[in-house]
Short mmCIF file of C-alpha atoms in Angstrom, two decimals:
data_model
loop_
_atom_site.label_atom_id
_atom_site.label_comp_id
_atom_site.label_asym_id
_atom_site.label_seq_id
_atom_site.Cartn_x
_atom_site.Cartn_y
_atom_site.Cartn_z
CA MET A 1 52.78 60.79 -19.54
CA PHE A 2 49.70 59.59 -21.41
CA TYR A 3 46.86 57.09 -21.27
CA SER A 4 47.38 54.70 -24.19
CA ILE A 5 44.50 53.03 -25.98
CA SER A 6 44.31 49.55 -27.47
CA ALA A 7 44.95 49.13 -31.17
CA THR A 8 41.37 48.07 -31.90
CA LEU A 9 39.81 50.35 -34.49
CA VAL A 10 36.77 52.18 -33.20
CA PRO A 11 33.82 52.40 -35.64
CA MET A 12 33.18 55.75 -37.30
CA ILE A 13 31.27 58.32 -35.26
CA ARG A 14 29.38 61.23 -36.80
CA LEU A 15 28.03 63.98 -34.57
CA SER A 16 27.52 66.76 -37.08
CA ALA A 17 27.55 67.14 -40.84
CA GLY A 18 30.95 66.30 -42.22
CA ALA A 19 32.51 65.67 -38.82
CA PHE A 20 34.01 62.21 -38.71
CA PHE A 21 36.38 60.63 -36.24
CA ALA A 22 38.10 57.26 -36.17
CA LEU A 23 40.44 56.21 -33.39
CA THR A 24 43.63 54.62 -34.60
CA ALA A 25 46.31 52.61 -32.88
CA TYR A 26 48.39 55.77 -32.43
CA ALA A 27 45.77 57.88 -30.66
CA ALA A 28 45.84 58.40 -26.89
CA VAL A 29 43.75 60.20 -24.30
CA PRO A 30 45.41 63.53 -23.46
CA SER A 31 47.14 63.49 -20.09
CA GLY A 32 48.65 65.80 -17.53
CA GLN A 33 50.26 65.98 -14.14
CA PRO A 34 48.13 65.20 -11.06
CA ASN A 35 46.30 68.22 -9.64
CA THR A 36 46.31 70.06 -12.95
CA ALA A 37 43.63 70.76 -15.55
CA ILE A 38 43.57 71.66 -19.26
CA ARG A 39 40.70 73.47 -20.98
CA TYR A 40 39.87 72.82 -24.64
CA GLN A 41 37.68 75.04 -26.83
CA ASN A 42 35.87 74.99 -30.16
CA PRO A 43 33.00 77.54 -30.24
CA ALA A 44 31.70 76.04 -33.51
CA ALA A 45 31.24 72.54 -32.09
CA ALA A 46 28.15 71.18 -30.33
CA ILE A 47 30.31 71.00 -27.21
CA ARG A 48 31.93 74.40 -27.09
CA SER A 49 34.47 73.51 -24.41
CA PHE A 50 35.59 70.73 -22.15
CA THR A 51 38.04 70.50 -19.29
CA LEU A 52 40.26 67.57 -18.43
CA ALA A 53 41.40 67.36 -14.83
CA PHE A 54 44.02 64.90 -13.62
CA GLY A 55 44.31 63.33 -10.20
CA PRO A 56 46.52 60.87 -8.35
CA GLY A 57 46.00 57.15 -8.86
CA GLN A 58 45.39 57.56 -12.62
CA TRP A 59 42.16 59.51 -12.11
CA LEU A 60 40.82 61.57 -14.99
CA SER A 61 37.73 63.78 -15.13
CA LEU A 62 36.05 65.35 -18.13
CA LYS A 63 33.56 68.21 -17.84
CA ALA A 64 31.84 69.19 -21.08
CA VAL A 65 29.90 72.41 -21.71
CA LYS A 66 27.41 72.41 -24.60
CA ASN A 67 26.43 75.45 -26.65
CA ASP A 68 23.20 75.78 -24.69
CA GLY A 69 25.17 75.99 -21.45
CA SER A 70 24.20 72.54 -20.16
CA THR A 71 26.94 70.29 -18.83
CA PHE A 72 27.85 66.70 -18.14
CA GLN A 73 30.86 65.32 -16.32
CA LEU A 74 32.55 61.99 -15.81
CA TRP A 75 35.30 60.70 -13.53
CA ILE A 76 37.22 57.58 -14.47
CA GLN A 77 40.07 55.85 -12.72
CA ASN A 78 42.57 54.47 -15.22
CA PRO A 79 41.03 54.93 -18.69
CA VAL A 80 43.06 51.99 -20.05
CA SER A 81 41.60 49.46 -17.58
CA PRO A 82 38.89 51.33 -15.67
CA ARG A 83 38.54 50.56 -11.99
CA ARG A 84 35.87 53.14 -11.17
CA TYR A 85 33.43 55.10 -13.32
CA ILE A 86 31.26 58.03 -12.18
CA PHE A 87 28.93 60.11 -14.36
CA GLN A 88 26.88 63.25 -13.70
CA GLN A 89 24.31 64.79 -16.04
CA GLY A 90 23.88 68.51 -15.35
CA ALA A 91 22.92 69.20 -11.74
CA GLU A 92 21.73 65.66 -11.07
CA ALA A 93 23.44 63.64 -8.37
CA PRO A 94 26.63 61.94 -9.64
CA ARG A 95 26.32 58.17 -10.02
CA GLU A 96 28.95 55.49 -9.74
CA TYR A 97 28.19 52.42 -11.84
CA ARG A 98 29.37 49.08 -10.50
CA HIS A 99 28.76 45.42 -11.25
CA ALA A 100 26.30 44.16 -8.65
CA LEU A 101 28.35 41.00 -7.98
CA SER A 102 32.00 41.84 -8.60
CA GLY A 103 32.02 45.57 -7.85
CA ALA A 104 33.90 46.20 -11.10
CA ALA A 105 33.26 49.42 -13.00
CA VAL A 106 30.45 49.22 -15.56
CA LEU A 107 31.07 51.39 -18.64
CA PRO A 108 28.76 52.66 -21.37
CA SER A 109 28.26 50.10 -24.13
CA THR A 110 26.26 51.77 -26.92
CA VAL A 111 29.37 52.88 -28.80
CA GLU A 112 33.02 52.09 -28.28
CA PHE A 113 33.88 53.83 -25.01
CA ASN A 114 37.31 55.00 -26.17
CA GLY A 115 35.52 56.94 -28.89
CA LEU A 116 33.73 58.96 -26.21
CA LEU A 117 37.01 60.25 -24.80
CA PRO A 118 39.20 63.04 -26.25
CA GLN A 119 42.04 61.81 -28.42
CA SER A 120 45.51 63.22 -28.90
CA GLN A 121 47.38 62.38 -32.06
CA ALA A 122 50.37 64.10 -33.68
CA GLY A 123 49.96 67.09 -31.37
CA ALA A 124 46.29 67.68 -32.21
CA VAL A 125 43.33 66.95 -29.94
CA SER A 126 39.89 65.91 -31.18
CA TYR A 127 36.75 65.15 -29.25
CA LEU A 128 33.61 63.56 -30.67
CA GLY A 129 34.69 64.26 -34.20
CA GLN A 130 35.78 67.88 -33.78
CA PRO A 131 39.21 69.53 -33.36
CA TYR A 132 39.89 71.54 -30.22
CA GLU A 133 42.48 74.09 -29.17
CA SER A 134 43.92 73.82 -25.68
CA SER A 135 44.90 76.34 -23.04
CA PRO A 136 48.03 75.88 -20.93
CA PRO A 137 47.67 73.51 -17.95
CA GLU A 138 46.59 75.18 -14.72
CA PRO A 139 46.75 74.04 -11.08
CA ALA A 140 43.52 72.30 -10.06
CA PRO A 141 43.29 70.47 -6.73
CA TRP A 142 41.79 67.03 -7.35
CA SER A 143 38.61 65.84 -5.66
CA LEU A 144 35.74 63.51 -6.38
CA PRO A 145 32.19 64.90 -6.25
CA ASN A 146 30.08 64.77 -3.12
CA GLY A 147 26.86 62.80 -2.80
CA ILE A 148 27.77 59.98 -5.19
CA ARG A 149 24.88 57.57 -5.68
CA ALA A 150 25.85 53.93 -6.24
CA VAL A 151 24.09 52.11 -9.10
CA ALA A 152 24.46 48.32 -9.12
CA LEU A 153 24.03 46.71 -12.56
CA ARG A 154 24.12 43.20 -14.02
CA PRO A 155 25.48 43.53 -17.58
CA ASP A 156 26.01 39.74 -17.49
CA LEU A 157 22.29 39.12 -16.97
CA LEU A 158 20.04 41.18 -19.24
CA ILE A 159 16.36 40.21 -18.88
CA GLY A 160 13.46 41.89 -20.63
CA PRO A 161 10.54 41.90 -23.10
CA TYR A 162 10.53 43.47 -26.54
CA SER A 163 7.73 46.04 -26.19
CA ASN A 164 7.30 49.16 -24.08
CA ALA A 165 3.65 48.20 -23.67
CA ARG A 166 1.65 45.37 -22.10
CA GLN A 167 -1.45 43.47 -23.10
CA LYS A 168 -4.65 45.16 -21.94
CA ASP A 169 -6.02 41.68 -21.25
CA ASP A 170 -3.22 39.13 -21.07
CA THR A 171 -5.45 36.07 -21.07
CA ARG A 172 -3.97 33.62 -23.56
CA ARG A 173 -5.49 33.80 -27.03
CA TRP A 174 -5.52 30.72 -29.25
CA ASP A 175 -7.49 32.05 -32.24
CA GLY A 176 -4.61 33.86 -33.96
CA SER A 177 -5.91 37.32 -33.05
CA ASP A 178 -3.72 40.17 -31.81
CA TYR A 179 -3.63 41.49 -28.28
CA GLU A 180 -4.55 45.09 -27.60
CA MET A 181 -1.42 46.75 -26.18
CA VAL A 182 -1.33 49.53 -23.58
CA ARG A 183 1.77 51.70 -23.07
CA PHE A 184 3.79 50.97 -19.91
CA THR A 185 3.27 53.33 -16.99
CA ARG A 186 5.78 54.21 -14.29
CA ASP A 187 4.15 51.59 -12.05
CA ASP A 188 4.62 49.00 -14.80
CA TYR A 189 8.36 49.66 -14.89
CA ARG A 190 8.43 49.37 -11.11
CA ALA A 191 6.67 46.00 -11.40
CA LEU A 192 9.08 44.88 -14.13
CA ALA A 193 12.06 45.78 -11.95
CA ALA A 194 10.55 43.92 -9.00
CA SER A 195 10.23 40.79 -11.14
CA GLY A 196 13.92 40.88 -12.08
CA ILE A 197 13.52 42.54 -15.48
CA ASN A 198 16.43 44.93 -15.98
CA CYS A 199 16.49 45.54 -19.75
CA VAL A 200 13.51 47.46 -21.11
CA HIS A 201 12.26 49.24 -24.21
CA VAL A 202 11.29 52.88 -23.62
CA ASP A 203 10.13 56.09 -25.19
CA ASP A 204 11.58 59.39 -24.01
CA GLU A 205 9.28 59.77 -20.99
CA GLN A 206 9.61 56.12 -20.02
CA ALA A 207 13.41 56.38 -20.17
CA VAL A 208 13.34 58.59 -17.07
CA TRP A 209 11.35 55.97 -15.18
CA ALA A 210 13.56 53.06 -16.23
CA ASP A 211 16.64 55.09 -15.34
CA SER A 212 15.29 55.78 -11.85
CA PHE A 213 14.65 52.06 -11.25
CA GLY A 214 18.22 51.14 -12.18
CA GLN A 215 17.27 49.33 -15.40
CA PHE A 216 19.12 49.15 -18.68
CA TYR A 217 16.96 50.74 -21.37
CA TRP A 218 16.89 51.17 -25.13
CA GLY A 219 14.82 53.16 -27.62
CA ALA A 220 13.89 56.82 -27.13
CA GLY A 221 16.60 59.31 -28.04
CA LYS A 222 14.64 62.29 -29.37
CA THR A 223 14.75 64.40 -26.21
CA LEU A 224 17.36 62.59 -24.11
CA PRO A 225 20.37 64.79 -23.36
CA PHE A 226 22.71 64.24 -26.30
CA PRO A 227 25.53 63.24 -26.28
CA GLY A 228 25.48 62.94 -22.48
CA MET A 229 23.15 59.93 -22.65
CA LEU A 230 25.93 57.95 -24.35
CA TYR A 231 27.98 58.22 -21.15
CA ASN A 232 25.21 56.64 -19.06
CA PRO A 233 25.86 52.86 -18.82
CA GLN A 234 22.13 52.22 -18.38
CA TYR A 235 21.39 53.55 -21.88
CA LEU A 236 21.84 50.81 -24.48
CA GLY A 237 21.05 52.85 -27.58
CA PRO A 238 18.09 53.55 -29.86
CA ALA A 239 18.00 49.93 -31.09
CA LEU A 240 18.97 46.63 -29.54
CA PHE A 241 18.98 43.89 -32.17
CA ILE A 242 19.07 42.80 -35.80
CA ASP A 243 15.84 40.96 -36.50
CA GLU A 244 15.90 37.41 -37.93
CA PRO A 245 18.36 37.80 -40.82
CA ALA A 246 18.28 34.08 -41.69
CA VAL A 247 14.49 33.98 -41.72
CA HIS A 248 14.36 37.16 -43.77
CA THR A 249 16.77 35.61 -46.27
CA ARG A 250 14.47 32.65 -46.68
CA ASP A 251 11.20 34.59 -46.78
CA PHE A 252 12.22 37.65 -48.80
CA ILE A 253 15.06 36.34 -50.99
CA LEU A 254 14.74 32.59 -51.47
CA ARG A 255 10.98 32.01 -51.40
CA PRO A 256 10.07 34.71 -53.95
CA ARG A 257 12.66 33.33 -56.36
CA LEU A 258 11.54 29.75 -55.77
CA ALA A 259 7.96 30.77 -56.50
CA LYS A 260 8.74 32.13 -59.95
CA ASP A 261 11.82 30.20 -61.11
CA PRO A 262 11.33 26.44 -61.74
CA ALA A 263 15.02 25.99 -62.55
CA PHE A 264 15.96 27.51 -59.19
CA ARG A 265 13.58 25.11 -57.43
CA ARG A 266 15.31 22.18 -59.11
CA ASN A 267 18.84 23.39 -58.47
CA ILE A 268 18.76 25.01 -55.04
CA THR A 269 21.24 23.54 -52.58
CA PRO A 270 22.20 24.28 -48.97
CA GLN A 271 25.26 26.07 -50.34
CA ILE A 272 23.13 28.34 -52.53
CA ALA A 273 20.91 29.15 -49.55
CA PHE A 274 24.01 29.89 -47.47
CA LYS A 275 25.43 32.22 -50.16
CA ALA A 276 22.12 34.11 -50.30
CA PHE A 277 22.25 34.41 -46.53
CA GLN A 278 25.81 35.74 -46.63
CA ASP A 279 24.82 38.43 -49.12
CA TYR A 280 21.66 39.39 -47.25
CA PHE A 281 23.34 39.48 -43.87
CA ASP A 282 26.27 41.63 -44.94
CA ASP A 283 23.90 44.05 -46.67
CA ALA A 284 21.62 44.19 -43.61
CA LEU A 285 24.61 44.66 -41.33
CA GLY A 286 25.82 47.58 -43.42
CA LYS A 287 22.42 49.23 -43.25
CA ARG A 288 22.37 48.84 -39.47
CA ALA A 289 25.83 50.36 -39.08
CA HIS A 290 24.27 53.67 -37.95
CA SER A 291 21.33 54.14 -35.67
CA VAL A 292 18.62 56.76 -36.05
CA LEU A 293 21.01 59.15 -34.32
CA ASP A 294 23.63 58.32 -36.94
CA LEU A 295 25.83 56.68 -34.30
CA PRO A 296 27.15 53.15 -34.87
CA GLN A 297 26.21 50.77 -32.10
CA VAL A 298 28.65 48.08 -31.02
CA ASN A 299 26.19 46.29 -28.71
CA LEU A 300 23.55 45.16 -31.22
CA PHE A 301 22.73 41.46 -31.05
CA SER A 302 21.06 39.15 -33.57
CA TRP A 303 17.62 37.85 -32.57
CA GLU A 304 17.31 34.73 -34.68
CA THR A 305 15.36 31.46 -34.96
CA MET A 306 17.98 29.39 -36.82
CA PRO A 307 20.69 28.48 -34.27
CA ASP A 308 22.94 26.80 -36.84
CA THR A 309 23.65 30.24 -38.36
CA ALA A 310 25.17 31.55 -35.11
CA ALA A 311 28.83 30.94 -35.97
CA PHE A 312 28.55 32.76 -39.28
CA GLN A 313 26.67 35.70 -37.80
CA LEU A 314 29.07 36.23 -34.91
CA SER A 315 32.06 36.01 -37.26
CA ARG A 316 31.06 38.91 -39.48
CA SER A 317 32.33 41.97 -37.61
CA PRO A 318 34.68 42.76 -34.76
CA ASN A 319 31.68 44.21 -32.91
CA VAL A 320 28.24 43.58 -34.43
CA PRO A 321 26.44 41.33 -33.75
CA GLU A 322 27.76 41.41 -30.20
CA ALA A 323 25.64 38.41 -29.27
CA PHE A 324 23.33 35.79 -30.75
CA VAL A 325 19.96 35.32 -29.05
CA PHE A 326 17.99 32.24 -30.08
CA GLU A 327 14.25 32.63 -30.43
CA PRO A 328 12.51 29.24 -30.54
CA PRO A 329 10.34 28.68 -33.62
CA GLY A 330 6.64 28.55 -32.89
CA ARG A 331 5.97 24.84 -32.53
CA ILE A 332 9.18 23.74 -30.80
CA GLY A 333 9.10 21.83 -27.51
CA ALA A 334 10.71 18.75 -26.04
CA ARG A 335 7.53 16.67 -26.06
CA ARG A 336 6.98 17.33 -29.74
CA THR A 337 10.45 17.93 -31.19
CA LEU A 338 12.45 15.11 -29.59
CA PRO A 339 10.08 12.35 -30.80
CA GLU A 340 10.23 13.90 -34.26
CA PHE A 341 14.05 13.80 -34.14
CA ASN A 342 13.82 10.13 -33.24
CA MET A 343 11.48 9.33 -36.11
CA THR A 344 13.33 11.48 -38.62
CA TYR A 345 16.96 10.67 -37.82
CA GLY A 346 16.92 7.32 -36.04
CA THR A 347 17.96 8.70 -32.64
CA GLN A 348 16.60 7.58 -29.27
CA PHE A 349 16.39 10.83 -27.32
CA ALA A 350 14.33 10.68 -24.13
CA ALA A 351 10.98 11.82 -25.41
CA ALA A 352 10.29 14.64 -22.94
CA ASP A 353 13.73 15.66 -21.70
CA THR A 354 13.77 19.44 -22.04
CA ARG A 355 17.42 19.57 -21.05
CA VAL A 356 18.41 17.37 -24.01
CA LEU A 357 16.66 19.66 -26.49
CA ALA A 358 18.06 22.78 -24.82
CA ASP A 359 21.62 21.44 -24.76
CA LEU A 360 21.42 20.42 -28.40
CA ILE A 361 20.29 23.87 -29.52
CA PHE A 362 22.51 25.80 -27.12
CA SER A 363 25.55 23.89 -28.44
CA PHE A 364 25.36 26.06 -31.57
CA LEU A 365 25.17 29.28 -29.56
CA ARG A 366 27.94 28.50 -27.11
CA GLY A 367 30.27 27.29 -29.86
CA ALA A 368 29.78 30.44 -31.90
CA ALA A 369 30.29 32.68 -28.86
CA ARG A 370 33.43 30.77 -27.90
CA LEU A 371 35.16 31.03 -31.26
CA ALA A 372 34.08 34.63 -31.93
CA ASN A 373 34.66 35.71 -28.29
CA LYS A 374 31.15 37.12 -28.03
CA SER A 375 27.96 36.38 -26.08
CA TRP A 376 24.75 34.43 -26.45
CA GLY A 377 21.29 34.17 -25.03
CA VAL A 378 17.79 32.77 -25.38
CA SER A 379 14.29 34.17 -25.69
CA ILE A 380 10.86 32.75 -25.03
CA TYR A 381 8.01 33.02 -27.55
CA GLY A 382 4.33 32.52 -26.91
CA ALA A 383 3.94 29.33 -28.94
CA VAL A 384 6.85 27.55 -27.26
CA ASP A 385 5.77 24.64 -25.07
CA ARG A 386 5.03 26.42 -21.77
CA ALA A 387 6.34 23.47 -19.79
CA ASP A 388 9.79 23.96 -21.34
CA ALA A 389 10.20 27.69 -20.75
CA PRO A 390 11.42 27.73 -17.12
CA LEU A 391 14.17 25.19 -17.75
CA TRP A 392 15.20 26.83 -21.04
CA LEU A 393 16.00 29.99 -19.08
CA THR A 394 17.81 28.43 -16.15
CA ARG A 395 19.69 25.94 -18.31
CA ALA A 396 20.88 28.75 -20.57
CA TYR A 397 22.01 30.68 -17.48
CA ASP A 398 23.90 27.66 -16.15
CA LEU A 399 25.66 27.21 -19.52
CA GLY A 400 26.80 30.85 -19.70
CA ALA A 401 24.06 32.82 -21.48
CA THR A 402 23.89 36.53 -20.66
CA ARG A 403 20.75 37.67 -22.52
CA PHE A 404 17.18 36.56 -21.79
CA HIS A 405 14.30 38.10 -23.69
CA PHE A 406 10.59 37.64 -24.30
CA TRP A 407 8.49 38.36 -27.36
CA ASP A 408 5.27 39.93 -26.18
CA ASN A 409 3.15 40.75 -29.24
CA TYR A 410 1.83 39.35 -32.51
CA GLN A 411 -0.82 36.70 -31.98
CA LEU A 412 0.45 33.30 -30.81
CA ALA A 413 4.02 34.61 -30.69
CA ALA A 414 3.18 36.77 -27.67
CA VAL A 415 4.12 35.84 -24.11
CA PRO A 416 1.59 37.64 -21.88
CA PHE A 417 2.79 40.11 -19.25
CA SER A 418 1.89 37.94 -16.25
CA GLU A 419 3.72 34.96 -17.74
CA TYR A 420 6.97 36.67 -18.63
CA THR A 421 7.16 38.49 -15.31
CA ALA A 422 6.71 35.11 -13.57
CA LEU A 423 9.42 33.58 -15.76
CA SER A 424 11.69 36.55 -15.00
CA ARG A 425 11.23 36.06 -11.27
CA HIS A 426 12.03 32.37 -11.73
CA LEU A 427 15.25 33.21 -13.60
CA ALA A 428 16.24 36.02 -11.24
CA ASN A 429 15.77 33.75 -8.22
CA HIS A 430 17.86 31.04 -9.88
CA ALA A 431 20.59 33.55 -10.68
CA SER A 432 20.52 34.86 -7.12
CA SER A 433 20.99 31.30 -5.84
CA HIS A 434 23.81 30.62 -8.31
CA PRO A 435 25.75 33.92 -8.52
CA ASP A 436 29.24 32.57 -9.10
CA ARG A 437 29.44 31.96 -12.82
CA ASP A 438 32.79 31.73 -14.52
CA LEU A 439 31.59 33.03 -17.88
CA ALA A 440 34.95 32.54 -19.58
CA GLY A 441 35.15 28.98 -18.29
CA LEU A 442 31.57 28.18 -19.26
CA LYS A 443 32.20 29.48 -22.76
CA ARG A 444 35.07 27.00 -23.12
CA ALA A 445 33.37 24.08 -21.34
CA ALA A 446 32.92 21.91 -24.44
CA GLU A 447 35.49 19.18 -25.03
CA VAL A 448 34.24 18.28 -28.50
CA ALA A 449 33.11 20.28 -31.54
CA ILE A 450 30.71 18.85 -34.12
CA THR A 451 30.90 20.67 -37.44
CA LEU A 452 28.38 20.74 -40.27
CA PRO A 453 28.82 21.87 -43.89
CA PRO A 454 27.59 25.47 -44.17
CA GLY A 455 23.94 25.58 -45.14
CA TYR A 456 22.92 22.43 -43.29
CA GLY A 457 20.96 22.77 -40.07
CA LEU A 458 17.96 22.03 -37.89
CA GLY A 459 15.37 23.63 -40.14
CA HIS A 460 12.91 26.13 -38.77
CA THR A 461 9.32 25.91 -37.55
CA HIS A 462 9.23 22.20 -38.33
CA THR A 463 12.58 21.65 -36.65
CA GLY A 464 11.98 18.01 -35.81
CA ARG A 465 11.01 17.12 -39.37
CA GLY A 466 14.07 18.58 -40.94
CA ASN A 467 13.50 20.62 -44.11
CA LEU A 468 16.73 22.63 -44.36
CA TRP A 469 16.04 26.37 -43.97
CA GLY A 470 12.39 25.41 -43.49
CA LEU A 471 12.06 25.04 -47.26
CA PRO A 472 10.23 22.05 -48.79
CA GLU A 473 12.59 22.36 -51.77
CA LEU A 474 15.41 21.36 -49.37
CA ASN A 475 13.60 18.35 -47.93
CA LEU A 476 15.59 15.48 -46.46
CA GLU A 477 15.08 13.15 -49.42
CA ARG A 478 16.99 15.39 -51.82
CA THR A 479 20.57 14.48 -52.60
CA ASN A 480 23.67 16.64 -52.52
CA SER A 481 26.54 16.82 -55.00
CA ALA A 482 28.03 13.64 -53.50
CA GLY A 483 24.81 11.73 -54.16
CA VAL A 484 24.03 11.57 -50.43
CA THR A 485 20.63 12.58 -49.03
CA TYR A 486 20.34 15.50 -46.67
CA ARG A 487 18.74 13.04 -44.24
CA THR A 488 21.94 10.98 -44.15
CA VAL A 489 24.10 14.02 -43.46
CA MET A 490 21.84 15.33 -40.70
CA SER A 491 21.29 11.85 -39.23
CA ASN A 492 25.04 11.60 -38.77
CA PHE A 493 24.99 14.90 -36.91
CA PHE A 494 22.16 13.87 -34.59
CA LEU A 495 23.66 10.45 -33.88
CA GLU A 496 26.98 12.05 -32.89
CA ALA A 497 25.14 14.57 -30.70
CA GLU A 498 23.18 11.73 -29.09
CA ARG A 499 26.38 9.80 -28.41
CA LEU A 500 27.97 12.77 -26.65
CA LEU A 501 24.83 13.63 -24.69
CA ASN A 502 24.51 10.05 -23.46
CA ALA A 503 28.19 10.04 -22.46
CA GLY A 504 27.82 13.31 -20.57
CA ILE A 505 30.45 15.01 -22.76
CA ALA A 506 29.95 18.73 -23.35
CA PHE A 507 30.06 19.66 -27.05
CA ASP A 508 29.64 22.65 -29.34
CA SER A 509 28.03 22.56 -32.80
CA LEU A 510 29.24 24.75 -35.65
CA TRP A 511 29.25 25.34 -39.34
CA GLU A 512 32.70 24.51 -40.76
CA LEU A 513 33.79 28.06 -41.68
CA PRO A 514 37.31 29.04 -42.80
CA VAL A 515 36.92 32.38 -41.01
CA LEU A 516 36.07 30.68 -37.70
CA PRO A 517 37.88 27.33 -37.52
CA PRO A 518 37.20 25.14 -34.47
CA THR A 519 40.21 25.36 -32.18
CA GLY A 520 40.90 24.42 -28.58
CA TYR A 521 38.81 21.26 -28.56
CA ARG A 522 40.01 17.82 -27.53
CA GLU A 523 38.18 16.32 -30.48
CA ILE A 524 36.56 17.64 -33.65
CA VAL A 525 33.83 15.56 -35.28
CA ARG A 526 33.23 16.65 -38.87
CA ILE A 527 29.96 15.69 -40.51
CA ARG A 528 30.85 15.43 -44.20
CA GLU A 529 28.65 15.74 -47.26
CA ASP A 530 29.84 12.39 -48.60
CA GLY A 531 27.98 10.65 -45.79
CA LYS A 532 31.05 9.96 -43.70
CA VAL A 533 32.04 11.24 -40.27
CA GLU A 534 35.63 12.38 -39.75
CA VAL A 535 37.10 12.53 -36.26
CA GLU A 536 40.18 14.63 -35.50
CA SER A 537 41.95 14.11 -32.19
CA ALA A 538 45.52 14.77 -31.11
CA GLY A 539 46.42 15.77 -34.65
CA ARG A 540 45.15 12.51 -36.17
CA ARG A 541 42.14 12.17 -38.48
CA THR A 542 40.01 9.05 -38.76
#
């Protein structure tokens, strides 16, 4: 009898110098007969002993004792496909974590959960990177703890700002100056929770407050009970996202070289920009593989302003980035951007239809999440057209987004506290009125995929005017290797998107990547560099 684990490789975990552990397809959680327990010991490890107890109905409990005598304990029903999950830190009341809508068990997400359980392989047992010796099984009548506190969570609806501080005076500033920030108090976290915000940044003291209000939280880590905090589903880890890798590629790799290399300015192409992005992203991803606690996170997302890069980013690792969250560039807004699209590409989008702009951008996010089987979301920045923000949030929710964030500092990029709490209430009320989302179905809602050559896209801050990557050296009048202007290629994309939007046909937009080919669509529309549009349907290409 044993609890088998899926064949997915768990990222490396390091808990002490030289102690590494990787779960393989052949490892399994140790098991035993119901109403028995097995004690495991390693006096040299950070956790000197732990006890596994087994109950009827595939119940398993783990009680760990650290070298300082402190304890933590968890109870899980069916480790392979958990139905219930209960955790207790020390003498605190045990908590059962459940999805607020479905009642399903909510598990920790910072690191691969299987890696937090003991593993038995070839007769040896390891736990958190250390070997343990076992005692013979002993009788142990099974029971769940008394006084279990229920914690209802929404892992499918994470809402929150970046900072763990608020503006001292959140009156809008238009002069480019910075806001003075004041650290969040306990009452601030209570106010955030009341507005629907359930994903917050914390320091060690603030973590206790967020935890008490039933919020997901990230940051902190210096004094939180380690490794017990990793078993708490509310704790999301010391970091939460990878910051703007495409923008960083442009600003720190491409622009410095363009400034000093005339030949590079003459010869740069979308493909060269894409290759630089590949190299930068993979290097940045490697550097983010371990957090400040030297633990690899599997729930990091990419917070990024270039939506066309979503498919590439979500294709790069089995785990990270776990999601792609679009942050609108500073000057974007339906009343500005859609008329610019019309003038630049010959389209006839309704000049102030926020839904059209949102659907066009979200098509890149949903398509990437669909093919990579990951998640997506949207954030609101201070310089985004304020009239667009409410619909951006609710439209993203209706299309299947699970992450909603706000940037709350740095001059015009900041959304003031009173504004983002109002927007959060708006989103939370909408979600409460529309609770029944079929996320898997929404992810696969598109009938058609439009693909672009890698490196082509919407641009950046001047999205409506089209410089690829936001670089004047990649302006729309330049020609590609086929002698076709970038304007022609991108005009074909926008005209196809307009056709589908007008017809009411849901579509995804993607880079044409060998590692993430578009599959499962009724029709694939390929925007080619030779200026032509290729349509594939029912196995035929036109």
